[in-house]
Amino acid sequence: MTELDRVSVTLLDGTATTFGALRKPVTLVVNVASRCGLAPQYEALESLQRRYADRGFTVIGFPSNQFLQELGSTEAIAEYCSMTWGVSFPMSQKISVNGRKRDPLYAELVKSKYRNGLGGPIKWNFEKFVLTPDGAVHRFAPQTEPDDAAIVGLIEANLPATPTT
């Protein structure tokens, strides 16, 4: 069990769990915001979830109002994600991804760097982190679409060819 696996997560429905209980061999972590111009990425995130879930993959969404673009209540977030995008992947309650109150999960994730070698705080909503079975964390900029070839290639390279049971 890694430090990340021990991090507490409270889901939108109030269920208390840990990151380790939610993650799969390949996990895409993304900070989301309902009123962000990048919110249409929910569609591609959900598509990835449906396409790869039976092979050991999951998306986990972490709503954040860090950039003042998330809805006010947990109920409003859940309704928006479900009714607008048909989200079926796990979603946490709102967290902070930057600053003194940064969630412990993001305190670890932001230590990783983009492919260009740069890192640092979360730049915007929909920043993506793909965690692979070897423990590596691969970081992608908010504007990188979830179905970008680099992300899909990483997912496919780390999943079995056939569904897991």
GROMACS .gro file of C-alpha atoms in nm:
model
  165
    1MET     CA    1   0.000   0.000   0.000
    2THR     CA    2   0.136   0.341  -0.097
    3GLU     CA    3   0.092   0.678   0.073
    4LEU     CA    4  -0.161   0.770  -0.196
    5ASP     CA    5  -0.367   0.459  -0.119
    6ARG     CA    6  -0.410   0.573   0.243
    7VAL     CA    7  -0.551   0.915   0.152
    8SER     CA    8  -0.910   0.960   0.269
    9VAL     CA    9  -1.172   1.039   0.005
   10THR     CA   10  -1.534   1.133   0.067
   11LEU     CA   11  -1.756   1.058  -0.232
   12LEU     CA   12  -2.036   1.284  -0.353
   13ASP     CA   13  -2.291   1.061  -0.177
   14GLY     CA   14  -2.107   1.108   0.155
   15THR     CA   15  -1.940   0.765   0.160
   16ALA     CA   16  -1.602   0.777   0.332
   17THR     CA   17  -1.335   0.563   0.167
   18THR     CA   18  -0.971   0.577   0.064
   19PHE     CA   19  -0.801   0.644  -0.266
   20GLY     CA   20  -0.665   0.289  -0.256
   21ALA     CA   21  -1.016   0.145  -0.238
   22LEU     CA   22  -1.119   0.346  -0.546
   23ARG     CA   23  -0.816   0.309  -0.767
   24LYS     CA   24  -0.764   0.037  -1.023
   25PRO     CA   25  -0.438  -0.083  -1.181
   26VAL     CA   26  -0.467   0.213  -1.419
   27THR     CA   27  -0.640   0.523  -1.282
   28LEU     CA   28  -0.699   0.866  -1.434
   29VAL     CA   29  -0.737   1.134  -1.165
   30VAL     CA   30  -0.881   1.467  -1.277
   31ASN     CA   31  -0.984   1.787  -1.096
   32VAL     CA   32  -1.317   1.896  -1.242
   33ALA     CA   33  -1.544   2.200  -1.237
   34SER     CA   34  -1.896   2.213  -1.373
   35ARG     CA   35  -1.889   2.572  -1.500
   36CYS     CA   36  -1.549   2.548  -1.667
   37GLY     CA   37  -1.513   2.587  -2.042
   38LEU     CA   38  -1.335   2.250  -2.037
   39ALA     CA   39  -1.639   2.072  -1.883
   40PRO     CA   40  -1.720   1.903  -2.218
   41GLN     CA   41  -1.418   1.682  -2.136
   42TYR     CA   42  -1.659   1.496  -1.906
   43GLU     CA   43  -1.791   1.324  -2.220
   44ALA     CA   44  -1.449   1.182  -2.315
   45LEU     CA   45  -1.375   1.090  -1.952
   46GLU     CA   46  -1.699   0.893  -1.933
   47SER     CA   47  -1.621   0.729  -2.268
   48LEU     CA   48  -1.283   0.612  -2.135
   49GLN     CA   49  -1.453   0.481  -1.820
   50ARG     CA   50  -1.702   0.276  -2.021
   51ARG     CA   51  -1.441   0.154  -2.269
   52TYR     CA   52  -1.177   0.034  -2.022
   53ALA     CA   53  -1.348  -0.028  -1.685
   54ASP     CA   54  -1.376  -0.403  -1.736
   55ARG     CA   55  -1.001  -0.422  -1.805
   56GLY     CA   56  -0.891  -0.263  -1.474
   57PHE     CA   57  -0.925   0.111  -1.537
   58THR     CA   58  -1.114   0.391  -1.368
   59VAL     CA   59  -1.149   0.765  -1.381
   60ILE     CA   60  -1.185   0.941  -1.046
   61GLY     CA   61  -1.313   1.298  -1.051
   62PHE     CA   62  -1.225   1.552  -0.783
   63PRO     CA   63  -1.449   1.861  -0.802
   64SER     CA   64  -1.272   2.177  -0.699
   65ASN     CA   65  -1.376   2.539  -0.674
   66GLN     CA   66  -1.010   2.643  -0.675
   67PHE     CA   67  -1.068   2.848  -0.991
   68LEU     CA   68  -1.421   2.962  -0.890
   69GLN     CA   69  -1.602   2.749  -1.148
   70GLU     CA   70  -1.762   2.469  -0.947
   71LEU     CA   71  -2.123   2.455  -0.835
   72GLY     CA   72  -2.200   2.533  -0.471
   73SER     CA   73  -2.346   2.212  -0.333
   74THR     CA   74  -2.258   1.846  -0.350
   75GLU     CA   75  -2.611   1.774  -0.470
   76ALA     CA   76  -2.582   2.025  -0.756
   77ILE     CA   77  -2.250   1.876  -0.866
   78ALA     CA   78  -2.390   1.521  -0.858
   79GLU     CA   79  -2.700   1.623  -1.054
   80TYR     CA   80  -2.501   1.818  -1.314
   81CYS     CA   81  -2.253   1.533  -1.374
   82SER     CA   82  -2.523   1.269  -1.391
   83MET     CA   83  -2.785   1.456  -1.594
   84THR     CA   84  -2.553   1.644  -1.831
   85TRP     CA   85  -2.276   1.392  -1.892
   86GLY     CA   86  -2.402   1.056  -1.760
   87VAL     CA   87  -2.098   1.027  -1.532
   88SER     CA   88  -2.065   0.679  -1.383
   89PHE     CA   89  -1.710   0.704  -1.247
   90PRO     CA   90  -1.642   0.786  -0.880
   91MET     CA   91  -1.652   1.153  -0.783
   92SER     CA   92  -1.536   1.301  -0.455
   93GLN     CA   93  -1.682   1.590  -0.265
   94LYS     CA   94  -1.517   1.927  -0.337
   95ILE     CA   95  -1.151   1.956  -0.247
   96SER     CA   96  -0.873   2.213  -0.275
   97VAL     CA   97  -0.603   2.125  -0.527
   98ASN     CA   98  -0.366   2.414  -0.448
   99GLY     CA   99  -0.266   2.624  -0.148
  100ARG     CA  100  -0.244   2.561   0.224
  101LYS     CA  101  -0.563   2.351   0.229
  102ARG     CA  102  -0.457   2.133  -0.065
  103ASP     CA  103  -0.597   1.782  -0.038
  104PRO     CA  104  -0.327   1.527   0.057
  105LEU     CA  105  -0.383   1.338  -0.268
  106TYR     CA  106  -0.303   1.648  -0.472
  107ALA     CA  107  -0.010   1.732  -0.245
  108GLU     CA  108   0.145   1.410  -0.376
  109LEU     CA  109   0.023   1.431  -0.736
  110VAL     CA  110   0.164   1.780  -0.799
  111LYS     CA  111   0.513   1.646  -0.730
  112SER     CA  112   0.496   1.482  -1.074
  113LYS     CA  113   0.600   1.669  -1.386
  114TYR     CA  114   0.464   1.711  -1.736
  115ARG     CA  115   0.648   1.544  -2.025
  116ASN     CA  116   0.838   1.871  -2.080
  117GLY     CA  117   0.987   1.842  -1.731
  118LEU     CA  118   0.788   2.125  -1.574
  119GLY     CA  119   0.563   2.077  -1.274
  120GLY     CA  120   0.421   2.279  -0.988
  121PRO     CA  121   0.071   2.364  -0.872
  122ILE     CA  122  -0.244   2.272  -1.061
  123LYS     CA  123  -0.275   2.520  -1.346
  124TRP     CA  124  -0.649   2.490  -1.414
  125ASN     CA  125  -0.950   2.261  -1.403
  126PHE     CA  126  -0.927   1.926  -1.582
  127GLU     CA  127  -0.558   1.863  -1.518
  128LYS     CA  128  -0.507   1.489  -1.555
  129PHE     CA  129  -0.286   1.233  -1.382
  130VAL     CA  130  -0.263   0.876  -1.508
  131LEU     CA  131  -0.136   0.633  -1.245
  132THR     CA  132   0.003   0.307  -1.377
  133PRO     CA  133   0.066  -0.029  -1.207
  134ASP     CA  134   0.440   0.038  -1.176
  135GLY     CA  135   0.363   0.333  -0.946
  136ALA     CA  136   0.440   0.599  -1.206
  137VAL     CA  137   0.233   0.919  -1.224
  138HIS     CA  138   0.195   1.072  -1.570
  139ARG     CA  139   0.076   1.434  -1.575
  140PHE     CA  140  -0.123   1.600  -1.853
  141ALA     CA  141  -0.222   1.964  -1.897
  142PRO     CA  142  -0.587   2.070  -1.868
  143GLN     CA  143  -0.617   2.135  -2.242
  144THR     CA  144  -0.505   1.780  -2.324
  145GLU     CA  145  -0.823   1.598  -2.413
  146PRO     CA  146  -0.887   1.277  -2.216
  147ASP     CA  147  -0.895   1.078  -2.541
  148ASP     CA  148  -0.563   1.223  -2.663
  149ALA     CA  149  -0.341   0.955  -2.818
  150ALA     CA  150  -0.079   0.994  -2.543
  151ILE     CA  151  -0.334   0.924  -2.268
  152VAL     CA  152  -0.511   0.640  -2.450
  153GLY     CA  153  -0.177   0.483  -2.544
  154LEU     CA  154  -0.065   0.494  -2.181
  155ILE     CA  155  -0.391   0.336  -2.065
  156GLU     CA  156  -0.380   0.060  -2.327
  157ALA     CA  157  -0.011  -0.015  -2.268
  158ASN     CA  158  -0.080  -0.081  -1.899
  159LEU     CA  159  -0.401  -0.284  -1.919
  160PRO     CA  160  -0.452  -0.650  -2.006
  161ALA     CA  161  -0.585  -0.713  -2.355
  162THR     CA  162  -0.894  -0.887  -2.220
  163PRO     CA  163  -1.138  -0.796  -1.943
  164THR     CA  164  -1.055  -0.879  -1.585
  165THR     CA  165  -1.311  -1.056  -1.372
   0.00000   0.00000   0.00000
